[in-house]
XYZ file of C-alpha atoms in Angstrom:
611
model
C -59.162 9.937 38.545
C -56.864 12.713 37.571
C -56.388 11.033 34.407
C -59.949 11.571 33.850
C -60.476 15.104 34.800
C -57.465 15.430 33.089
C -59.318 13.984 29.590
C -62.515 15.368 30.686
C -60.452 19.127 30.511
C -58.898 18.444 27.278
C -61.951 17.179 25.882
C -63.856 21.176 27.063
C -60.885 22.945 25.798
C -60.598 21.292 22.575
C -64.678 22.059 22.054
C -64.473 25.564 23.257
C -61.174 26.051 20.732
C -63.206 24.425 18.212
C -66.609 26.678 18.817
C -64.686 29.942 18.547
C -62.655 29.101 15.473
C -66.056 28.005 13.911
C -68.694 31.023 15.030
C -65.710 33.695 14.305
C -65.766 32.067 10.533
C -69.068 32.372 10.232
C -69.137 36.099 11.561
C -66.142 37.002 9.405
C -68.032 35.417 6.111
C -71.348 36.986 7.051
C -69.478 40.748 7.216
C -68.698 41.008 10.970
C -64.946 40.894 11.343
C -64.956 42.768 14.610
C -67.151 40.619 15.950
C -65.135 37.587 14.777
C -61.992 38.434 15.908
C -63.805 39.027 19.651
C -64.816 35.080 19.219
C -61.589 34.027 17.830
C -59.990 35.738 21.215
C -62.743 34.273 23.136
C -62.171 30.629 22.150
C -57.923 31.021 22.464
C -57.901 32.394 26.213
C -59.352 29.514 28.097
C -57.083 27.218 25.957
C -54.190 29.864 26.982
C -54.896 30.085 30.591
C -54.932 26.488 31.197
C -51.911 26.102 29.403
C -50.055 28.567 31.649
C -51.367 26.999 34.733
C -49.971 23.523 33.417
C -46.467 24.971 32.380
C -46.356 26.303 36.296
C -46.980 23.388 37.774
C -44.428 21.647 35.598
C -41.863 24.249 36.350
C -42.608 23.866 40.063
C -41.191 20.141 39.694
C -38.073 21.567 37.873
C -39.778 20.659 34.205
C -39.368 22.919 31.421
C -40.825 21.725 28.191
C -42.127 23.185 24.758
C -44.988 23.855 26.156
C -43.694 27.179 26.638
C -43.793 27.697 22.428
C -47.579 27.389 22.054
C -47.869 29.939 24.980
C -45.919 32.113 23.523
C -47.038 31.292 19.660
C -50.895 32.257 20.652
C -49.748 35.057 22.768
C -47.710 36.426 20.110
C -50.446 36.129 17.598
C -53.006 37.930 19.758
C -50.616 40.506 20.197
C -49.959 41.442 16.485
C -53.281 40.781 15.707
C -53.397 37.382 14.314
C -56.539 36.215 15.749
C -57.380 33.830 13.591
C -53.886 32.284 13.927
C -54.095 32.352 17.613
C -57.484 30.801 16.861
C -56.106 27.596 14.848
C -53.004 27.211 16.997
C -55.612 26.794 19.965
C -57.795 24.411 18.309
C -54.775 22.155 16.926
C -52.744 22.572 20.576
C -55.844 21.290 22.204
C -57.093 18.612 19.476
C -53.037 17.367 19.718
C -53.314 16.992 23.176
C -56.480 14.932 22.950
C -54.922 13.122 20.066
C -51.719 12.434 22.359
C -53.956 11.072 24.668
C -55.875 8.534 22.647
C -52.709 7.364 21.250
C -51.389 6.851 24.699
C -54.479 5.022 25.826
C -54.472 3.085 22.658
C -51.132 2.449 23.388
C -51.901 0.849 26.649
C -54.570 -1.473 25.501
C -53.020 -4.674 26.132
C -51.718 -3.774 29.477
C -55.392 -2.126 30.840
C -56.885 -5.180 29.488
C -54.392 -7.002 32.245
C -55.173 -4.356 34.962
C -59.174 -4.929 34.110
C -59.298 -8.484 34.927
C -58.430 -8.445 38.428
C -61.374 -10.276 40.036
C -62.767 -8.794 42.989
C -64.661 -11.766 44.855
C -64.112 -15.201 44.541
C -67.161 -18.524 45.326
C -65.781 -21.009 47.887
C -67.015 -24.272 49.010
C -67.655 -23.962 52.913
C -69.859 -26.712 54.504
C -71.381 -28.205 51.458
C -72.426 -25.028 50.454
C -71.110 -22.000 48.216
C -70.176 -18.459 49.958
C -69.386 -15.564 47.789
C -66.027 -13.999 49.669
C -63.479 -11.697 49.485
C -60.176 -12.372 47.997
C -58.307 -11.457 51.042
C -59.955 -14.299 52.847
C -58.688 -17.034 50.794
C -56.245 -19.297 52.190
C -54.074 -21.992 50.471
C -56.136 -25.461 51.072
C -59.472 -23.306 50.301
C -61.873 -25.265 47.375
C -63.164 -22.484 44.953
C -65.788 -22.923 42.365
C -64.806 -21.387 38.777
C -67.793 -21.013 36.945
C -67.462 -20.310 32.843
C -65.854 -17.082 31.751
C -64.596 -16.730 35.360
C -60.906 -15.368 36.033
C -58.946 -17.497 38.544
C -58.646 -15.448 41.547
C -55.409 -17.147 42.981
C -52.838 -19.816 41.481
C -54.043 -23.309 42.336
C -54.256 -26.934 41.297
C -57.375 -28.546 39.135
C -59.525 -30.102 42.080
C -61.948 -31.511 38.967
C -61.338 -34.323 36.477
C -60.752 -31.469 33.660
C -60.451 -27.771 33.025
C -60.307 -25.655 30.041
C -58.553 -22.504 30.573
C -58.305 -19.230 27.880
C -54.701 -17.967 28.910
C -54.503 -15.307 25.876
C -54.847 -12.053 28.240
C -51.345 -13.290 29.908
C -49.702 -15.441 27.608
C -50.864 -14.490 23.972
C -51.864 -17.816 23.070
C -55.050 -17.854 21.517
C -55.627 -21.402 21.963
C -57.762 -22.775 25.437
C -55.521 -25.300 27.291
C -57.119 -28.442 28.722
C -55.653 -29.054 32.052
C -56.131 -32.555 33.880
C -56.740 -32.733 37.798
C -53.569 -31.805 39.898
C -52.479 -29.552 37.123
C -51.217 -25.638 37.841
C -53.914 -23.429 37.703
C -52.314 -19.673 37.010
C -54.513 -16.821 38.588
C -55.565 -14.347 35.737
C -56.793 -17.243 33.474
C -60.328 -17.533 32.099
C -62.507 -20.630 32.613
C -63.334 -21.380 28.874
C -65.051 -24.703 29.561
C -67.337 -26.144 32.109
C -67.578 -24.833 35.982
C -64.451 -26.473 37.829
C -62.909 -26.548 41.112
C -59.893 -25.159 42.123
C -57.501 -25.808 45.071
C -55.695 -22.696 46.221
C -52.230 -22.879 46.684
C -51.395 -19.330 47.323
C -53.143 -16.147 49.057
C -54.287 -13.768 46.683
C -51.659 -11.324 47.514
C -48.786 -13.617 46.585
C -50.665 -14.796 43.791
C -49.021 -14.507 39.961
C -51.726 -12.318 38.808
C -51.574 -10.168 41.977
C -47.776 -9.930 41.043
C -48.498 -9.105 37.453
C -50.491 -6.115 38.248
C -48.023 -4.749 40.771
C -45.415 -4.878 37.696
C -47.691 -3.506 35.138
C -48.526 -0.457 37.407
C -44.927 0.057 38.382
C -44.360 -0.031 34.141
C -47.030 2.483 33.549
C -45.172 5.288 36.055
C -41.861 4.620 34.483
C -40.052 7.045 32.337
C -37.304 5.946 29.873
C -33.738 7.497 28.932
C -35.316 8.216 25.819
C -37.522 10.359 26.819
C -35.671 12.254 29.526
C -33.176 13.022 26.288
C -36.247 13.991 24.587
C -36.930 16.574 27.519
C -33.332 17.644 27.199
C -33.074 18.061 23.706
C -36.957 19.863 23.739
C -35.049 22.802 25.680
C -32.067 22.884 22.730
C -35.487 23.148 20.589
C -37.084 26.150 22.540
C -34.094 27.943 22.435
C -33.798 27.114 18.310
C -37.623 28.160 17.918
C -37.149 31.423 19.986
C -33.963 32.396 18.177
C -35.231 31.943 14.572
C -38.223 33.856 15.459
C -36.483 36.366 16.777
C -33.987 36.619 14.033
C -36.755 36.579 11.194
C -38.248 39.388 13.316
C -34.895 41.402 13.322
C -33.780 41.397 10.040
C -37.389 41.579 8.347
C -39.122 43.977 10.648
C -42.156 41.904 10.346
C -43.640 40.413 13.605
C -45.850 37.945 11.355
C -42.804 36.044 10.501
C -42.022 35.705 14.285
C -45.148 34.482 14.953
C -45.391 32.147 12.046
C -42.453 30.178 13.147
C -43.698 29.819 16.411
C -46.692 28.616 15.328
C -44.843 25.900 13.205
C -42.839 24.720 16.227
C -45.892 24.082 18.412
C -46.642 21.448 19.637
C -43.209 19.412 18.927
C -42.973 15.854 17.551
C -39.772 15.304 19.898
C -41.950 15.221 22.778
C -44.948 13.189 21.531
C -43.159 10.454 19.729
C -40.722 8.756 22.362
C -43.597 8.262 24.801
C -46.040 6.877 22.537
C -43.787 4.751 20.743
C -42.124 3.216 23.709
C -45.631 2.746 25.569
C -46.974 1.054 22.521
C -43.844 -1.421 22.742
C -44.897 -2.440 26.303
C -48.077 -3.054 25.472
C -46.889 -4.947 22.490
C -44.481 -7.218 24.371
C -47.256 -7.875 27.268
C -49.441 -9.194 24.573
C -47.001 -11.849 23.868
C -46.685 -12.938 27.579
C -43.272 -10.540 28.115
C -43.624 -8.155 30.859
C -41.533 -5.198 30.824
C -41.453 -3.356 34.123
C -41.405 0.029 32.242
C -40.225 2.245 29.215
C -36.412 2.063 30.623
C -36.083 -1.459 30.523
C -37.641 -1.927 27.287
C -35.291 0.555 25.557
C -32.149 -1.136 27.263
C -33.439 -4.370 26.426
C -32.986 -3.391 22.734
C -29.061 -2.780 23.043
C -28.492 -6.109 24.874
C -25.674 -7.956 23.348
C -24.530 -10.495 25.525
C -26.971 -13.321 26.904
C -26.313 -14.878 30.281
C -28.818 -18.190 31.105
C -29.126 -19.922 34.018
C -29.504 -23.881 33.662
C -32.245 -25.324 35.941
C -35.659 -24.225 35.051
C -34.432 -22.138 32.086
C -32.611 -23.555 29.968
C -33.866 -26.885 31.015
C -37.444 -27.849 32.100
C -36.208 -27.827 35.777
C -38.753 -31.052 36.188
C -37.184 -34.546 36.131
C -38.529 -36.495 33.186
C -38.261 -40.221 32.304
C -35.550 -41.035 30.006
C -35.525 -44.904 30.305
C -37.462 -47.665 32.283
C -35.209 -51.139 32.162
C -36.314 -54.163 34.283
C -34.607 -56.880 36.072
C -37.396 -59.491 36.323
C -40.341 -60.245 35.239
C -42.571 -56.828 35.256
C -43.065 -54.752 31.987
C -42.417 -51.091 31.953
C -45.986 -49.953 32.755
C -45.632 -51.887 35.788
C -42.374 -50.965 36.902
C -43.650 -47.124 36.791
C -46.866 -48.244 38.047
C -45.516 -49.562 41.362
C -42.980 -46.818 41.545
C -45.275 -43.921 41.198
C -48.032 -45.393 43.687
C -45.492 -45.751 46.372
C -43.992 -42.234 45.674
C -47.459 -40.703 46.016
C -46.379 -40.488 49.835
C -43.508 -38.835 48.993
C -42.813 -34.904 48.271
C -39.506 -35.143 46.574
C -39.242 -33.538 43.172
C -38.282 -36.973 41.588
C -40.806 -38.478 43.433
C -43.673 -36.070 42.199
C -42.172 -36.365 38.276
C -42.665 -39.914 38.929
C -46.322 -39.861 39.813
C -47.006 -37.142 37.233
C -45.641 -39.474 34.474
C -47.637 -42.243 35.453
C -50.770 -40.105 35.619
C -49.969 -38.719 32.022
C -50.371 -42.161 30.963
C -53.610 -42.442 32.304
C -52.923 -44.838 35.238
C -55.012 -45.116 38.429
C -52.930 -45.311 41.256
C -54.012 -46.860 44.313
C -53.189 -45.209 48.104
C -49.838 -46.547 49.311
C -50.431 -48.739 52.475
C -47.758 -48.033 55.860
C -45.607 -45.755 53.644
C -42.002 -45.182 55.620
C -40.151 -42.625 53.898
C -36.274 -41.676 54.760
C -35.860 -38.180 53.480
C -33.590 -37.785 50.536
C -33.007 -41.743 49.829
C -36.189 -43.668 49.425
C -39.943 -44.813 50.299
C -40.994 -48.300 51.176
C -44.508 -50.012 51.747
C -47.334 -51.559 50.354
C -48.839 -51.432 47.030
C -51.711 -54.158 46.187
C -50.882 -56.100 48.963
C -46.822 -56.197 47.289
C -43.923 -55.293 49.617
C -42.242 -52.363 47.314
C -39.594 -50.392 47.727
C -38.341 -47.128 45.422
C -35.445 -44.746 45.587
C -31.934 -44.554 44.951
C -29.941 -47.673 44.043
C -28.389 -47.852 46.919
C -31.395 -47.597 49.762
C -33.733 -49.796 47.725
C -30.036 -52.293 47.606
C -29.911 -52.334 51.053
C -33.294 -52.639 51.979
C -33.665 -55.614 49.231
C -30.802 -57.050 49.998
C -29.730 -57.178 46.427
C -26.589 -55.196 44.526
C -29.203 -53.441 41.930
C -27.980 -50.625 39.578
C -25.294 -48.531 40.278
C -25.944 -44.808 40.226
C -22.946 -44.663 37.981
C -24.665 -46.142 34.996
C -26.375 -42.773 35.064
C -25.361 -39.992 32.333
C -23.668 -36.923 33.804
C -27.175 -35.180 34.799
C -29.374 -38.230 34.856
C -30.482 -40.018 37.876
C -31.472 -43.738 38.578
C -34.809 -44.245 40.596
C -34.460 -47.873 41.118
C -37.251 -50.252 42.109
C -37.632 -53.614 44.256
C -40.763 -55.669 44.421
C -41.638 -58.264 47.079
C -37.870 -57.664 48.177
C -36.325 -58.725 44.652
C -34.769 -56.018 42.070
C -37.562 -55.122 39.746
C -36.015 -52.656 37.334
C -34.925 -48.819 37.206
C -35.958 -46.035 36.105
C -33.826 -43.298 34.388
C -34.877 -39.606 34.949
C -33.109 -36.289 33.824
C -33.888 -32.566 33.725
C -34.333 -32.511 29.975
C -32.981 -29.307 27.427
C -36.380 -27.453 26.612
C -37.099 -28.270 23.136
C -36.240 -26.024 20.320
C -33.298 -24.519 22.590
C -30.773 -24.908 19.606
C -33.052 -22.800 16.961
C -34.135 -20.420 19.665
C -30.431 -19.438 20.218
C -29.614 -19.041 16.744
C -32.564 -16.954 16.126
C -31.459 -14.357 18.941
C -28.026 -14.245 17.642
C -29.536 -12.750 14.340
C -31.492 -10.364 16.345
C -28.061 -9.025 17.423
C -27.065 -11.197 20.446
C -23.087 -11.764 19.825
C -22.538 -13.863 23.362
C -24.738 -16.414 24.672
C -22.948 -18.059 27.831
C -24.408 -20.808 30.481
C -23.665 -19.976 34.154
C -24.737 -22.632 36.558
C -24.177 -24.180 40.063
C -24.073 -27.934 38.382
C -20.807 -29.840 37.972
C -18.929 -29.366 34.779
C -20.041 -32.738 33.547
C -23.739 -32.016 33.913
C -23.443 -28.682 32.581
C -21.529 -29.752 29.253
C -23.714 -32.474 28.450
C -26.989 -30.657 28.566
C -25.516 -27.948 26.054
C -23.753 -30.158 23.984
C -24.845 -28.794 20.426
C -26.046 -25.773 21.413
C -22.996 -23.740 20.485
C -22.729 -21.520 23.745
C -19.770 -18.949 23.487
C -18.691 -20.339 27.296
C -20.017 -22.463 29.540
C -19.558 -21.546 33.445
C -20.292 -24.439 35.748
C -19.643 -24.683 39.777
C -20.836 -21.314 40.530
C -21.844 -19.734 43.296
C -24.725 -16.716 43.454
C -21.618 -14.153 44.016
C -19.878 -15.678 41.312
C -22.476 -15.294 38.840
C -22.988 -11.562 39.878
C -18.860 -11.525 38.985
C -19.518 -13.158 35.718
C -22.365 -10.494 34.646
C -20.200 -7.501 35.719
C -17.387 -9.247 33.869
C -18.803 -9.629 30.469
C -19.939 -6.132 30.631
C -16.740 -5.378 28.890
C -18.898 -6.684 25.828
C -21.139 -4.776 25.771
C -24.863 -4.443 27.713
C -25.886 -7.835 29.721
C -28.947 -9.720 29.898
C -29.284 -12.476 32.567
C -32.116 -14.878 32.650
C -32.688 -16.766 35.514
C -35.900 -18.156 37.926
C -34.494 -19.321 41.145
C -33.362 -17.531 44.505
C -29.897 -17.925 43.781
C -30.507 -15.907 40.748
C -31.613 -13.209 42.201
C -28.341 -10.970 42.688
C -27.060 -11.632 39.383
C -30.434 -10.510 37.727
C -29.916 -7.365 39.734
C -26.741 -6.961 38.704
C -27.535 -7.367 34.473
C -28.467 -4.252 32.592
C -31.639 -6.356 32.314
C -32.986 -9.376 34.410
C -34.896 -11.797 32.814
C -36.763 -13.990 35.095
C -38.953 -16.940 34.442
C -42.475 -15.529 36.135
C -44.398 -18.823 35.483
C -42.859 -21.210 38.111
C -39.765 -19.070 39.202
C -39.021 -17.786 42.546
C -41.208 -14.557 43.767
C -37.155 -13.083 44.784
C -35.858 -13.442 41.022
C -39.279 -11.655 39.934
C -38.665 -8.700 41.918
C -34.971 -8.293 41.147
C -35.726 -8.648 37.471
C -36.776 -6.201 34.739
C -38.705 -8.404 32.703
C -40.674 -11.431 33.781
C -41.846 -14.116 31.406
C -45.349 -14.562 32.054
C -45.324 -18.112 30.243
C -42.822 -20.816 31.731
C -41.087 -21.163 27.942
C -37.822 -19.212 27.275
C -39.000 -18.639 23.583
C -40.636 -15.432 25.023
C -36.971 -13.842 24.735
C -37.526 -13.497 20.994
C -40.796 -11.604 20.788
C -39.404 -9.360 23.734
C -36.378 -8.438 21.600
C -37.976 -8.046 18.618
C -40.471 -5.669 20.333
C -37.967 -3.941 22.365
C -36.040 -3.243 19.379
C -38.896 -1.908 16.706
C -40.130 0.247 19.326
C -37.356 2.127 19.978
C -36.284 1.932 16.321
C -39.753 3.367 15.570
C -39.513 5.967 18.201
C -35.847 7.444 16.521
C -37.644 7.354 13.108
C -40.862 9.592 14.417
C -38.196 12.099 16.287
C -35.922 12.651 13.094
C -38.967 12.853 10.752
C -41.121 14.956 13.010
C -38.232 17.457 13.935
C -36.871 17.276 10.641
C -40.205 18.589 8.840
C -40.642 21.027 11.927
C -37.391 22.721 11.084
C -38.272 23.120 7.058
C -41.696 24.253 8.003
C -39.788 26.993 10.705
C -37.386 27.894 8.194
C -40.109 28.338 5.431
C -42.208 30.670 7.825
C -38.830 32.898 8.536
C -38.246 33.000 4.993
C -42.035 34.397 4.817
C -43.250 31.502 2.563
C -45.945 30.507 5.349
C -48.469 32.490 7.067
C -49.321 31.921 10.827
C -52.543 29.958 9.640
C -50.911 27.714 7.612
C -48.075 27.221 9.846
C -50.579 25.827 12.586
C -52.059 23.482 9.782
C -48.724 22.164 8.778
C -47.572 21.377 12.425
C -51.057 19.400 12.950
C -50.367 17.426 10.031
C -46.949 16.650 11.239
C -48.148 15.620 14.569
C -50.875 13.358 13.335
C -48.221 11.438 11.096
C -45.683 11.259 14.019
C -48.500 10.043 16.391
C -49.583 7.268 13.939
C -46.411 6.288 12.943
C -45.403 5.601 16.815
C -48.239 3.600 17.139
C -47.080 1.376 14.677
C -45.471 -0.456 17.582
C -48.611 -2.004 18.302
C -48.439 -3.970 15.279
C -44.955 -5.443 15.566
C -44.835 -9.077 14.370
C -43.110 -11.596 16.435
């Protein structure tokens, strides 16, 4: 409501200033100069009063800004009879304020789109009928109907045969994604196909999208060190402006020159360019699925020189995949997977769930296992299609089937062997591993080109596993067997080489993420603790989003610096020209408005950074 009121107030002041300037010009041109001066003054007073009230509020908050220059310039112009100049300044100031509000609104476009998509209700199946319910009433296990065009209100899984989802608002990917039954759905995705059923897996308040909304709201309230630095420099600029105006009056005896100097300095690009450029950068990063929690981490991200990566779920996919299938009897590879996956439906172990997912990905129709008996962490026995099946670790299967089976030692570092016995005889085994994410070598090379000098791996896994997974990546160091506090120590140690970024997805990574200059959480599947501790959340479960994040952060900061240098340089040149008598107050007001418009348009270039 405050933003709405402020926008209306800015528009009203702009209308008053414009009406006063135009009416006064008409009266002056038609031979009524005295009336013209009265009208110009009347158009300035409301703007001046509103500005004084705003300054008083800022002073109560302990903030001193360049709005004081605007008050001085308008007051001095009225005092020394330059009513036309005062009217032009009032119009330019109110117009500049409205332009700045428009620019910030445009810069927040992507983030505003994220917030505007929050659903308020959901359609739930209940006793064979459909009911419209508030999001707060949804609990895990509820079956929801997602109609075409609806936004998924909570995280869940596809309960229909297929769903087509548009995730562009979350990830920046323009093409809809097809999901099969039991596939995970991220809240905030839009149904781009036929209606489908969604099985809720989390309450609305704990859903991915609710977390994103909280992070966006936090980001919008932040202020970057560069913006705070601009506030401090604005005081210096204020002192320089007043000194130059006083000197021009003192040495020439002409107060109009002092008015012209003040007019040229109103308002200042220093306080406009930085927030617009950084907010535009936040919005642009969100477009690519990189949610940066504010202007401060955006600016810090632009200066990162060391990158520390967790392994499981970050450098690797975090979900075991089948590497090879070997048989010891008459069963084919597909039959081995069929029996193993069918029985593993009775287990929630990650390896078991990965086998089930692999079988379904191949289009296998898995029967319901009969009489399953699971030994936690070791394996499952039961019946599939009337045949006795045992699946699990090699020792577990060998003991139950009365055979030696395959040895776990045959697996490469980081790999796991899943053995299978059918009808009491060894049938084969599947070798599974947490595979390295595709394109990692190319991604790390690209990050080095973006200015990252050191890239390290920090993992709690064994040394042999860490080295096997990262072979050929060209990492500067591999740190293995680390506890959470040792990861924190690594982050602190690496700071001697420059600002450090830590990327992780688990609860054990949260302390290191908080200790780093910039902590990055894999938000799609990462733990809530890591997302809360992090400064940046990747909305897509893919490390390649770091690259556009770096490009946007560095591009935004560069644009902000360019805008400040160019704007301040032009303003100072105009002030010197005014002090020397080459620019009148009216010309100075027009010149400064041209500078402000140019600075804002340049800052908005951050919305078009290519990544």
